[in-house]
Coordinates of C-alpha atoms and ligand atoms in Angstrom, one line a residue:
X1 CA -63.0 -9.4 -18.3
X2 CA -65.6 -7.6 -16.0
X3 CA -66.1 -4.1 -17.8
X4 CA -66.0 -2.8 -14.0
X5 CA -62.5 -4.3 -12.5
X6 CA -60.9 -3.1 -16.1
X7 CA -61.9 0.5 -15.3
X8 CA -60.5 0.6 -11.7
X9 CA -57.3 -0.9 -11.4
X10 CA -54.2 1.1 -12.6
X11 CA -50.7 1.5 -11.6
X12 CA -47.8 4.5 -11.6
X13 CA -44.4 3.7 -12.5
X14 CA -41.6 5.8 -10.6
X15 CA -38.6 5.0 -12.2
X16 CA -35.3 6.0 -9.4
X17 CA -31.7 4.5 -9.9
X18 CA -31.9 1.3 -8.7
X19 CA -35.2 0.9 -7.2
X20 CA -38.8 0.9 -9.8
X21 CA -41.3 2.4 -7.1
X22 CA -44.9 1.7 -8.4
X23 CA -47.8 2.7 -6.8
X24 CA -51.2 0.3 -7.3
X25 CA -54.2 1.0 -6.9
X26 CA -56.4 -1.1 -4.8
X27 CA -59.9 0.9 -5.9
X28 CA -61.2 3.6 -3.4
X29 CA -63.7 2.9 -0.3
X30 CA -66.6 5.3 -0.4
X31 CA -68.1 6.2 2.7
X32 CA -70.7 8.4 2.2
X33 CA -70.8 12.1 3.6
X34 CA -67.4 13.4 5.6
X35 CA -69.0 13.4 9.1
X36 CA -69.1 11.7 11.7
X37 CA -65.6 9.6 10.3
X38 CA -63.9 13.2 9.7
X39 CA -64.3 16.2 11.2
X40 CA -66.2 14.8 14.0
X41 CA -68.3 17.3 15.9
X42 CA -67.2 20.3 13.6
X43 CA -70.8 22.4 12.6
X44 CA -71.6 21.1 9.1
X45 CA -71.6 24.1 7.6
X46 CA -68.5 24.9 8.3
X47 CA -67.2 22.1 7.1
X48 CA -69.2 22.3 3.6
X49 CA -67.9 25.7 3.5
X50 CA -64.4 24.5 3.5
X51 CA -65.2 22.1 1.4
X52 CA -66.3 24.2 -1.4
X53 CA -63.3 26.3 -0.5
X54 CA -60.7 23.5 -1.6
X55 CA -63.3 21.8 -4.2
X56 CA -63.9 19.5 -3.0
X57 CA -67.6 17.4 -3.1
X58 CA -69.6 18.4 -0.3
X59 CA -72.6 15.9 -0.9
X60 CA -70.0 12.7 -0.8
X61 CA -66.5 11.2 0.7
X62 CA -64.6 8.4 -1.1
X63 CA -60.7 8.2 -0.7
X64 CA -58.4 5.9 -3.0
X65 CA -56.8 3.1 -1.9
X66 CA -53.2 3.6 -2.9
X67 CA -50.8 1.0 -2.8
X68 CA -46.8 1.6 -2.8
X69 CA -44.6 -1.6 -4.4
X70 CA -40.4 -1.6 -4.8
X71 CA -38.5 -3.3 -6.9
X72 CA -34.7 -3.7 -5.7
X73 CA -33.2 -6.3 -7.4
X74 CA -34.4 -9.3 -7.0
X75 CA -36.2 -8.3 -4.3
X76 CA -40.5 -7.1 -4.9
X77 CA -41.4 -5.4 -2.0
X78 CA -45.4 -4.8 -1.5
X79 CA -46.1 -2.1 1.5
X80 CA -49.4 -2.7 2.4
X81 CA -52.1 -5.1 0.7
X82 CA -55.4 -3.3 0.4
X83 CA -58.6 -4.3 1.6
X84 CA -59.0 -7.8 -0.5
X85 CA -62.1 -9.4 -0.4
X86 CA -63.5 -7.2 2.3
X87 CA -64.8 -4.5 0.1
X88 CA -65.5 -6.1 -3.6
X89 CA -67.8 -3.1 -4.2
X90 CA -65.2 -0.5 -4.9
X91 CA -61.9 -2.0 -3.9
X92 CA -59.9 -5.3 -3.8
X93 CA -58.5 -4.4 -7.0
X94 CA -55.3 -4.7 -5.8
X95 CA -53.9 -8.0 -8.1
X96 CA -55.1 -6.7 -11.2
X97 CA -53.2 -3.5 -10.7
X98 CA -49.8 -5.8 -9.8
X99 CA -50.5 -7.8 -12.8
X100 CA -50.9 -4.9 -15.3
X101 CA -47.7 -3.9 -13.8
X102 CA -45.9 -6.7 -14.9
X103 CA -45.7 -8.5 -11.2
X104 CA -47.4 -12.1 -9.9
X105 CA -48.3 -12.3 -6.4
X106 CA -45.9 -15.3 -6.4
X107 CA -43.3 -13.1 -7.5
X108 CA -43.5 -10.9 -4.2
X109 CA -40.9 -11.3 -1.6
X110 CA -41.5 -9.0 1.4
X111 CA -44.6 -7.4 2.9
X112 CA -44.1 -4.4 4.8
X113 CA -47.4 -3.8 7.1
X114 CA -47.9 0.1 7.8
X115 CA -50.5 -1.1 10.3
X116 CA -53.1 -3.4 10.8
X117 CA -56.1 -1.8 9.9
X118 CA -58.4 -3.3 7.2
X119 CA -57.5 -1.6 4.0
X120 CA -54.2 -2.5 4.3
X121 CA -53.8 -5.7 5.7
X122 CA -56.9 -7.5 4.1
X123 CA -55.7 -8.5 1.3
X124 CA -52.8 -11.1 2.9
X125 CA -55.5 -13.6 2.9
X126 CA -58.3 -14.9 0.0
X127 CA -61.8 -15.7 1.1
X128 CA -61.0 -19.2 1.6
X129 CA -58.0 -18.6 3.9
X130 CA -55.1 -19.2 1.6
X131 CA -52.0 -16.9 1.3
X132 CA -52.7 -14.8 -1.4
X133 CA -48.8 -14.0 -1.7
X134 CA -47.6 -17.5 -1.1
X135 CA -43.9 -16.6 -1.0
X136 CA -43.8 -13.2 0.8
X137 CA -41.7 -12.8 4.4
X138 CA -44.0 -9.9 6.4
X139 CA -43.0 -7.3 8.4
X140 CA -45.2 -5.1 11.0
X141 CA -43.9 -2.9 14.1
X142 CA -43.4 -4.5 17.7
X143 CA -45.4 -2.2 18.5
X144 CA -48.6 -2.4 16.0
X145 CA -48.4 -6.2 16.6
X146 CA -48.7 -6.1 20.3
X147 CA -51.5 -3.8 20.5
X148 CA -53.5 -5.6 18.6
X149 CA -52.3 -9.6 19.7
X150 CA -51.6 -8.9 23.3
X151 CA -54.5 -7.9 26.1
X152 CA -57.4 -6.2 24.6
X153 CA -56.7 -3.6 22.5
X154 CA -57.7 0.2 24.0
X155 CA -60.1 2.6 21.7
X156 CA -60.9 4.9 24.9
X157 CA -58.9 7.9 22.9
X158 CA -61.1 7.3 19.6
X159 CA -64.2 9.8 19.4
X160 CA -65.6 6.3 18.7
X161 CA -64.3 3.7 21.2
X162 CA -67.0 1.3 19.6
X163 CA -66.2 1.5 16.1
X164 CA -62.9 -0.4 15.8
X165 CA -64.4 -3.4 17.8
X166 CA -65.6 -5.2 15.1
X167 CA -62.1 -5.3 13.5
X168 CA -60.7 -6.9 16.5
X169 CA -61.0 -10.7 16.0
X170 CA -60.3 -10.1 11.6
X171 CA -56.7 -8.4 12.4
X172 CA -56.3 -11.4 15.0
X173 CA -57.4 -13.8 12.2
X174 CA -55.1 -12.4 9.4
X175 CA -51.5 -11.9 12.1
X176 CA -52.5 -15.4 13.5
X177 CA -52.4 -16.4 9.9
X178 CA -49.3 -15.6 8.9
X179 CA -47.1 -15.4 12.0
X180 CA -44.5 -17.7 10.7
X181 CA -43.6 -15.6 8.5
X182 CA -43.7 -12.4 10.4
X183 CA -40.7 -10.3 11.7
X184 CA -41.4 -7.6 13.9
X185 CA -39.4 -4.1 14.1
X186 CA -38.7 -1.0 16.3
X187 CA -40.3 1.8 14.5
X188 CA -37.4 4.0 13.5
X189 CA -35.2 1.1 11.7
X190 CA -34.0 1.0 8.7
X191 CA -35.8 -1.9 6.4
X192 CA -34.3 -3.6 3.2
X193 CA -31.4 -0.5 3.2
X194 CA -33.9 1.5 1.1
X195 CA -36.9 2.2 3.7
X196 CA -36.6 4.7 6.9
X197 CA -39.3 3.8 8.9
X198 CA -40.4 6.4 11.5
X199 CA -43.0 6.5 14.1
X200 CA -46.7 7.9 13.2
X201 CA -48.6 7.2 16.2
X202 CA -52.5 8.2 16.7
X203 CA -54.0 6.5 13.8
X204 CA -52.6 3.3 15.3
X205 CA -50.3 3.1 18.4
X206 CA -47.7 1.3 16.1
X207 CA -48.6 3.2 12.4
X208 CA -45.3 4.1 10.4
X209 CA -44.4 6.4 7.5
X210 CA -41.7 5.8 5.8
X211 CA -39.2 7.0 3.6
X212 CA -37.6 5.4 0.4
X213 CA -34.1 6.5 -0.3
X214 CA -32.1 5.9 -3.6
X215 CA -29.5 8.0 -4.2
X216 CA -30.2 11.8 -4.6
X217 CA -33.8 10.5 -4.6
X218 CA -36.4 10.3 -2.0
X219 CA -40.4 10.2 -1.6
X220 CA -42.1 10.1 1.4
X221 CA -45.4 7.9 2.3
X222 CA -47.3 9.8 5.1
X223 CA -49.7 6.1 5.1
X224 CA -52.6 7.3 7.3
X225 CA -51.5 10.7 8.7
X226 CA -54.0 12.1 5.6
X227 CA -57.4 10.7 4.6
X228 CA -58.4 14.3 2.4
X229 CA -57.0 17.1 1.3
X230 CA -60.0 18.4 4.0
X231 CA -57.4 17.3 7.3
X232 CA -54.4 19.5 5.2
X233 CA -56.2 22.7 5.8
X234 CA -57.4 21.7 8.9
X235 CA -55.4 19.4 10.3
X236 CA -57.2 19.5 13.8
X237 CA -60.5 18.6 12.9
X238 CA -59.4 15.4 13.0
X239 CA -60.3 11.7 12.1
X240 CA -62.8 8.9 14.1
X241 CA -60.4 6.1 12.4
X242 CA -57.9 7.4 14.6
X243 CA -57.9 5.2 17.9
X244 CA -56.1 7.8 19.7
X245 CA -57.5 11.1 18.4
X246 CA -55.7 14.3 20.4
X247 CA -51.6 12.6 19.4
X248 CA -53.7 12.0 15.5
X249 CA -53.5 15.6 15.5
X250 CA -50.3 16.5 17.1
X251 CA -48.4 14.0 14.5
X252 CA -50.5 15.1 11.4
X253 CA -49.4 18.9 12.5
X254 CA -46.0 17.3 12.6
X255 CA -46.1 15.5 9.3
X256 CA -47.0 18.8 7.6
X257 CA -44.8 21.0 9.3
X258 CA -42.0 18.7 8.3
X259 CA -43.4 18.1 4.9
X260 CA -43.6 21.8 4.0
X261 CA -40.6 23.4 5.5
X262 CA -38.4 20.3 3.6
X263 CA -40.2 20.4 0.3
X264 CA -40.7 17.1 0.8
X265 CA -41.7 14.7 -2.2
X266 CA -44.6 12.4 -0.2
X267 CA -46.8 9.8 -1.0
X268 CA -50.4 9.0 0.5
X269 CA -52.3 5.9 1.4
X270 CA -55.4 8.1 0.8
X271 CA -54.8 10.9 -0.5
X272 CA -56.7 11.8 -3.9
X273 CA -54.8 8.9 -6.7
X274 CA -52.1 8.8 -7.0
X275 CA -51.8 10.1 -3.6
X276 CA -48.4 12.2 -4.9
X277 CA -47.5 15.4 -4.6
X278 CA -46.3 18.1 -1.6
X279 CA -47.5 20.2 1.6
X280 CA -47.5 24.4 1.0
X281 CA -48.4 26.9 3.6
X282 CA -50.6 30.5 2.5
X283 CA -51.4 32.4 5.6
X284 CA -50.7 29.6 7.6
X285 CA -52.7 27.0 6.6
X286 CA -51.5 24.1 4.7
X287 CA -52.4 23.3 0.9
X288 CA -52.3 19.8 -1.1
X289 CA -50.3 20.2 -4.0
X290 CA -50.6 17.1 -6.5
X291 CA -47.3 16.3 -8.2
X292 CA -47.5 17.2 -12.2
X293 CA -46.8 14.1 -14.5
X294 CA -47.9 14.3 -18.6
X295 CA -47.3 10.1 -19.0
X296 CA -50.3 8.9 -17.5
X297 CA -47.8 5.9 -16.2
X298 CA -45.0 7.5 -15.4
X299 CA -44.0 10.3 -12.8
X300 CA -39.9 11.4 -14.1
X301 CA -38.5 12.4 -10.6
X302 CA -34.7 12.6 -12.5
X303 CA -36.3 15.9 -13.7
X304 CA -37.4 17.1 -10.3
X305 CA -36.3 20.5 -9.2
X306 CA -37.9 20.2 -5.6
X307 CA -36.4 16.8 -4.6
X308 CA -34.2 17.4 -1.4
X309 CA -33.4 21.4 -2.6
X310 CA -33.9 22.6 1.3
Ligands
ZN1 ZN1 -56.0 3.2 5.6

């Protein structure tokens, strides 16, 4: 086996009651410096000031790709698909990480699609065009699918209208590809009676979070609300890979507001691995606090005090 795929794949096992959550990981893109793709226009010093203040590298950027799977029943659902064959340089590790978790891309039954940017939906489809999960139903909101299948898709709100251009014709490739196998639903619905989806808009018109419910249990995946522990503290400086930049903001604020005043339990597409943990507030600014776990594959939340305690 290649010495580098071995050393960045991995999974986390979440065991509930009756759902196994996992959460995969498909590598990490690395993007160079922070800015211009966050904090666009911010003075650079003051955002290497802050940072050093979180510790955080100030020479570099990379953000993990983390994927979410659940197992109910007989049922494998896969939330998102990673980047594929797109990005072999860091990511696309995505199938190693399911097979060291005991799963075959045969074996998955469902697809839920966040949204239908790159990291998440390129990995539906190899380099040759074949399905890569062969026996998977798909699922994407009427919303996502229409801005991006019907009339030409609007990146005016972006603080780079030109940047998501290029994506256009690959998201029309991968959709097109498997759109006989693809439900759409209303953001808000409930999806396999374990998932609440809810409406995240900004990063995509149609982008979801979603909660997974299971008893007493719940964990939250805030997708792409969250590319750093850098848009926590300061939520407003904002993101260029959001197309529609000012409601970006307004939902991340939200998000956090929501997160930290519930104690919520959330998950991140992006969010240093494995993208766990919770939202606090000192002096009014918000703080990324990674969940603790001693397995290195296995986070216990039948031991957790802060699961739903507000
Ligand atoms: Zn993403």
């Amino acid at each position: 086996m290649d010495h580098k795929l071995k050393r960045e794949h991995g999974f986390i096992h979440i065991p509930c009651h009756e759902l196994d959550i996992f959460i995969l990981s498909d590598g990490y893109f690395g993007v160079g410096y922070h800015q211009p793709i966050l904090a666009p226009g911010i003075p650079q010093d003051i955002v290497k000031g802050e940072l050093r203040n979180l510790y955080l590298p100030d020479s570099y950027y990379e953000a993990p790709i983390n994927v979410m799977l659940i197992k109910k029943d007989d049922r494998i659902i896969l939330i998102d698909t990673g980047e594929g064959f797109y990005d072999e340089e860091n990511a696309g590790q995505l199938l190693h990480s399911l097979n060291a978790a005991g799963f075959t891309p045969e074996s998955v039954t469902d697809i839920l699609l966040t949204h239908a940017h790159r990291d998440h939906i390129g990995g539906i489809l190899s380099q040759n065009d074949d399905n890569v999960f062969p026996n998977a139903r798909y699922y994407i909101s009427r919303k996502e699918f229409e801005f991006w299948m019907t009339g030409e898709p609007d990146f005016q709100k972006s603080k780079n209208p030109e940047g998501g251009k290029p994506g256009i014709p690959i998201v029309r490739k991968i959709l097109s590809a498997i759109n006989s196998r693809l439900t759409t639903f209303e953001m808000g619905d409930v999806l396999f009676s374990c998932i609440q989806t809810q409406a995240a808009p900004g990063h995509t018109p149609g982008h979801i979070i979603y909660t997974v419910n299971d008893g007493d249990l719940s964990i939250t995946n805030i997708v792409d609300v969250l590319h750093s522990p850098l848009l926590i503290a300061r939520p407003d400086w904002g993101t260029q890979w959001d197309i529609d930049f000012e409601t970006g903001v307004e939902t991340r604020r939200k998000v956090l507001e929501n997160c930290y005043q519930n104690r919520t339990l959330i998950c991140s597409a992006h969010l240093p691995w494995p993208g766990i943990g919770y939202i606090n507030k000192v002096n009014d600014e918000f703080h990324w606090i990674p969940k603790v776990y001693n397995h290195p594959f296995v986070i216990n939340l039948k031991t957790e005090p802060a699961i739903k305690a507000v």
